[in-house]
């Protein structure tokens, strides 16, 4: 009866209402999911398209081998490697958390990137994006590997379709054939896969969120 009314009870560990804990940890998980999706899209879209235009080439073989490694690579191992290289060795990115403890940010929506923009706190926005980079890259690379293979496979099938051949016969330029005719239809299976992956990411990634001390749903579950 409590669940029906939206009352999930109190956490035995934190001594707080469970609904409040979920409301507190959901925005960081959503922000991380959006960042992961952007990273994956920036990698997978050009890789999937370019490799489909030259199937069997050295670029195709190298890229698809890299995609296989990206899918197979354990997230916790890759995250630690990124921390060792970019944080410990180079000192470019912070290792944990969502924002530096010394920075003050007015909480408006619960989404730190949006709050920083709304309050005009550009220093905080830069710091939040720096904190987002490593966890988003850790999961984004694996997501991109899956998406790139799906886009490549779909593009190879679409490029053999009759309407693509007809567009070429009418003298349409190759970039327009690829982008306007082939890519739009080839993205349909990729969007389906992306929807499934995003749904899983919104549930929180326990290992990666724990490694980077990201205050999301995954860490709350742990």
Short mmCIF file of C-alpha atoms in Angstrom, two decimals:
data_model
loop_
_atom_site.label_atom_id
_atom_site.label_comp_id
_atom_site.label_asym_id
_atom_site.label_seq_id
_atom_site.Cartn_x
_atom_site.Cartn_y
_atom_site.Cartn_z
CA UNK A 1 0.00 0.00 0.00
CA UNK A 2 2.93 2.32 0.65
CA UNK A 3 4.39 1.70 -2.81
CA UNK A 4 1.05 2.58 -4.44
CA UNK A 5 1.12 5.93 -2.62
CA UNK A 6 4.76 6.55 -3.63
CA UNK A 7 6.07 5.71 -0.17
CA UNK A 8 9.02 3.33 -0.52
CA UNK A 9 9.85 3.36 3.17
CA UNK A 10 13.10 4.32 4.84
CA UNK A 11 16.57 3.05 4.01
CA UNK A 12 17.85 0.76 6.75
CA UNK A 13 21.40 1.93 6.06
CA UNK A 14 21.06 5.69 5.51
CA UNK A 15 18.00 6.30 7.71
CA UNK A 16 16.39 8.40 4.99
CA UNK A 17 13.29 7.93 2.80
CA UNK A 18 14.13 5.72 -0.17
CA UNK A 19 12.20 8.03 -2.53
CA UNK A 20 14.42 10.95 -1.49
CA UNK A 21 17.57 8.90 -2.09
CA UNK A 22 16.36 7.93 -5.56
CA UNK A 23 15.48 11.54 -6.38
CA UNK A 24 18.96 12.59 -5.25
CA UNK A 25 20.91 9.96 -7.21
CA UNK A 26 18.84 9.80 -10.42
CA UNK A 27 20.00 13.19 -11.90
CA UNK A 28 23.75 12.26 -11.77
CA UNK A 29 22.97 8.93 -13.46
CA UNK A 30 20.94 10.68 -16.18
CA UNK A 31 23.75 13.19 -16.74
CA UNK A 32 26.28 10.39 -17.03
CA UNK A 33 24.02 8.47 -19.42
CA UNK A 34 23.64 11.50 -21.70
CA UNK A 35 27.41 12.05 -21.67
CA UNK A 36 28.02 8.36 -22.48
CA UNK A 37 25.56 8.56 -25.37
CA UNK A 38 27.28 11.67 -26.79
CA UNK A 39 30.74 10.06 -26.56
CA UNK A 40 29.46 6.86 -28.18
CA UNK A 41 27.73 8.76 -30.98
CA UNK A 42 30.80 10.88 -31.76
CA UNK A 43 32.87 7.71 -32.12
CA UNK A 44 30.43 5.20 -33.60
CA UNK A 45 28.78 7.30 -36.30
CA UNK A 46 31.87 8.26 -38.33
CA UNK A 47 33.56 4.89 -37.71
CA UNK A 48 30.49 2.89 -38.75
CA UNK A 49 29.91 4.97 -41.90
CA UNK A 50 33.52 5.15 -43.12
CA UNK A 51 34.20 1.44 -42.61
CA UNK A 52 31.00 0.52 -44.48
CA UNK A 53 32.14 2.54 -47.50
CA UNK A 54 35.37 0.53 -47.76
CA UNK A 55 34.54 -2.99 -46.54
CA UNK A 56 37.51 -5.34 -46.36
CA UNK A 57 40.08 -2.54 -46.38
CA UNK A 58 42.83 -2.25 -43.77
CA UNK A 59 40.88 0.55 -42.09
CA UNK A 60 37.82 -1.68 -41.87
CA UNK A 61 39.78 -4.59 -40.41
CA UNK A 62 41.65 -2.45 -37.88
CA UNK A 63 38.50 -0.61 -36.80
CA UNK A 64 36.38 -3.73 -36.42
CA UNK A 65 39.17 -5.40 -34.43
CA UNK A 66 39.22 -2.34 -32.19
CA UNK A 67 35.44 -2.54 -31.85
CA UNK A 68 35.72 -6.17 -30.80
CA UNK A 69 38.30 -5.21 -28.17
CA UNK A 70 36.04 -2.39 -27.00
CA UNK A 71 33.13 -4.78 -26.51
CA UNK A 72 35.29 -7.38 -24.75
CA UNK A 73 37.22 -4.98 -22.52
CA UNK A 74 36.16 -5.02 -18.83
CA UNK A 75 34.84 -1.59 -17.84
CA UNK A 76 36.52 -1.59 -14.43
CA UNK A 77 39.94 -2.31 -15.99
CA UNK A 78 39.57 0.36 -18.68
CA UNK A 79 38.39 2.89 -16.09
CA UNK A 80 41.45 2.26 -13.93
CA UNK A 81 43.74 2.58 -16.95
CA UNK A 82 42.17 5.95 -17.81
CA UNK A 83 42.62 7.12 -14.21
CA UNK A 84 46.28 6.04 -14.15
CA UNK A 85 47.09 7.74 -17.45
CA UNK A 86 44.93 10.89 -17.60
CA UNK A 87 44.67 11.64 -13.87
CA UNK A 88 47.79 10.25 -12.19
CA UNK A 89 50.33 10.65 -14.99
CA UNK A 90 49.04 13.71 -16.87
CA UNK A 91 46.86 15.31 -14.20
CA UNK A 92 44.27 16.44 -16.77
CA UNK A 93 41.12 15.10 -15.18
CA UNK A 94 39.88 14.51 -11.60
CA UNK A 95 39.67 10.91 -10.42
CA UNK A 96 36.36 10.92 -8.56
CA UNK A 97 33.20 12.76 -7.63
CA UNK A 98 30.92 15.06 -9.59
CA UNK A 99 32.36 18.47 -8.72
CA UNK A 100 35.31 19.84 -6.74
CA UNK A 101 34.48 20.24 -3.05
CA UNK A 102 35.88 23.78 -3.02
CA UNK A 103 33.38 25.02 -5.62
CA UNK A 104 29.94 26.28 -4.67
CA UNK A 105 27.01 25.64 -7.01
CA UNK A 106 23.41 26.67 -6.47
CA UNK A 107 21.22 23.58 -6.80
CA UNK A 108 18.18 24.36 -8.94
CA UNK A 109 17.24 21.28 -10.95
CA UNK A 110 19.58 18.66 -9.45
CA UNK A 111 21.43 18.36 -12.77
CA UNK A 112 24.79 20.01 -12.18
CA UNK A 113 25.51 20.90 -15.81
CA UNK A 114 22.11 22.60 -16.15
CA UNK A 115 22.41 24.28 -12.75
CA UNK A 116 25.84 25.67 -13.66
CA UNK A 117 24.46 27.11 -16.91
CA UNK A 118 21.35 28.57 -15.27
CA UNK A 119 23.38 30.22 -12.52
CA UNK A 120 26.07 31.40 -14.95
CA UNK A 121 28.80 29.60 -13.00
CA UNK A 122 31.13 28.74 -15.87
CA UNK A 123 33.97 27.62 -13.60
CA UNK A 124 31.66 25.04 -12.03
CA UNK A 125 30.42 23.97 -15.48
CA UNK A 126 34.00 23.37 -16.64
CA UNK A 127 34.75 21.38 -13.48
CA UNK A 128 31.59 19.25 -13.84
CA UNK A 129 32.46 18.45 -17.47
CA UNK A 130 36.00 17.48 -16.44
CA UNK A 131 34.56 15.13 -13.80
CA UNK A 132 32.20 13.67 -16.42
CA UNK A 133 34.88 12.92 -19.00
CA UNK A 134 36.54 9.79 -17.60
CA UNK A 135 33.43 7.84 -16.51
CA UNK A 136 31.63 8.82 -19.73
CA UNK A 137 34.59 7.69 -21.83
CA UNK A 138 34.92 4.43 -19.89
CA UNK A 139 31.37 3.36 -20.72
CA UNK A 140 31.10 5.34 -23.97
CA UNK A 141 33.88 3.37 -25.69
CA UNK A 142 32.15 0.04 -25.07
CA UNK A 143 28.81 1.52 -26.16
CA UNK A 144 30.47 2.98 -29.28
CA UNK A 145 31.97 -0.40 -30.19
CA UNK A 146 28.52 -1.99 -30.25
CA UNK A 147 26.96 0.93 -32.14
CA UNK A 148 29.76 1.07 -34.72
CA UNK A 149 29.32 -2.59 -35.64
CA UNK A 150 25.55 -2.19 -35.91
CA UNK A 151 25.84 0.96 -38.07
CA UNK A 152 28.44 -0.68 -40.33
CA UNK A 153 26.35 -3.81 -40.83
CA UNK A 154 23.20 -1.79 -41.50
CA UNK A 155 25.01 0.57 -43.90
CA UNK A 156 26.45 -2.33 -45.89
CA UNK A 157 22.94 -3.70 -46.38
CA UNK A 158 21.41 -0.32 -47.15
CA UNK A 159 24.05 0.66 -49.72
CA UNK A 160 22.95 -2.32 -51.86
CA UNK A 161 19.31 -1.24 -51.91
CA UNK A 162 17.64 -0.25 -55.18
CA UNK A 163 16.81 3.30 -54.11
CA UNK A 164 20.51 3.94 -53.41
CA UNK A 165 21.45 2.58 -56.85
CA UNK A 166 18.70 4.75 -58.40
CA UNK A 167 19.99 7.85 -56.59
CA UNK A 168 23.47 7.23 -57.96
CA UNK A 169 22.07 6.66 -61.44
CA UNK A 170 20.32 10.05 -61.28
CA UNK A 171 23.67 11.70 -60.64
CA UNK A 172 23.29 12.47 -56.95
CA UNK A 173 26.67 13.16 -55.35
CA UNK A 174 28.18 10.39 -53.23
CA UNK A 175 28.08 12.34 -49.93
CA UNK A 176 24.37 13.06 -50.48
CA UNK A 177 23.72 9.40 -51.34
CA UNK A 178 25.42 8.29 -48.14
CA UNK A 179 23.99 10.90 -45.77
CA UNK A 180 20.52 11.59 -47.16
CA UNK A 181 19.53 8.23 -48.63
CA UNK A 182 21.56 5.49 -46.94
CA UNK A 183 22.41 6.73 -43.45
CA UNK A 184 18.90 7.81 -42.44
CA UNK A 185 17.53 4.32 -43.07
CA UNK A 186 20.62 2.53 -41.76
CA UNK A 187 20.25 4.29 -38.40
CA UNK A 188 16.92 2.57 -37.62
CA UNK A 189 18.50 -0.64 -36.20
CA UNK A 190 21.15 1.46 -34.43
CA UNK A 191 18.47 3.56 -32.72
CA UNK A 192 16.79 0.36 -31.50
CA UNK A 193 20.06 -0.93 -30.02
CA UNK A 194 20.81 2.50 -28.55
CA UNK A 195 17.42 2.54 -26.82
CA UNK A 196 18.13 -0.79 -25.15
CA UNK A 197 21.61 0.30 -24.06
CA UNK A 198 20.41 3.65 -22.70
CA UNK A 199 17.75 1.85 -20.70
CA UNK A 200 20.44 -0.31 -19.12
CA UNK A 201 22.65 2.71 -18.42
CA UNK A 202 19.81 4.54 -16.67
CA UNK A 203 19.68 1.67 -14.20
CA UNK A 204 23.12 2.73 -13.04
CA UNK A 205 26.48 1.08 -13.62
CA UNK A 206 27.58 -0.16 -10.23
CA UNK A 207 31.23 -0.89 -11.03
CA UNK A 208 32.08 2.29 -12.95
CA UNK A 209 30.14 4.56 -10.59
CA UNK A 210 31.96 2.99 -7.65
CA UNK A 211 35.40 3.36 -9.27
CA UNK A 212 34.84 7.05 -10.00
CA UNK A 213 32.80 7.69 -6.81
CA UNK A 214 29.98 8.94 -9.01
CA UNK A 215 26.92 9.66 -6.81
CA UNK A 216 24.40 7.85 -9.00
CA UNK A 217 21.95 4.97 -8.79
CA UNK A 218 24.64 2.34 -9.29
CA UNK A 219 26.65 3.52 -6.31
CA UNK A 220 23.46 3.77 -4.25
CA UNK A 221 22.72 0.12 -5.02
CA UNK A 222 26.20 -0.85 -3.82
#
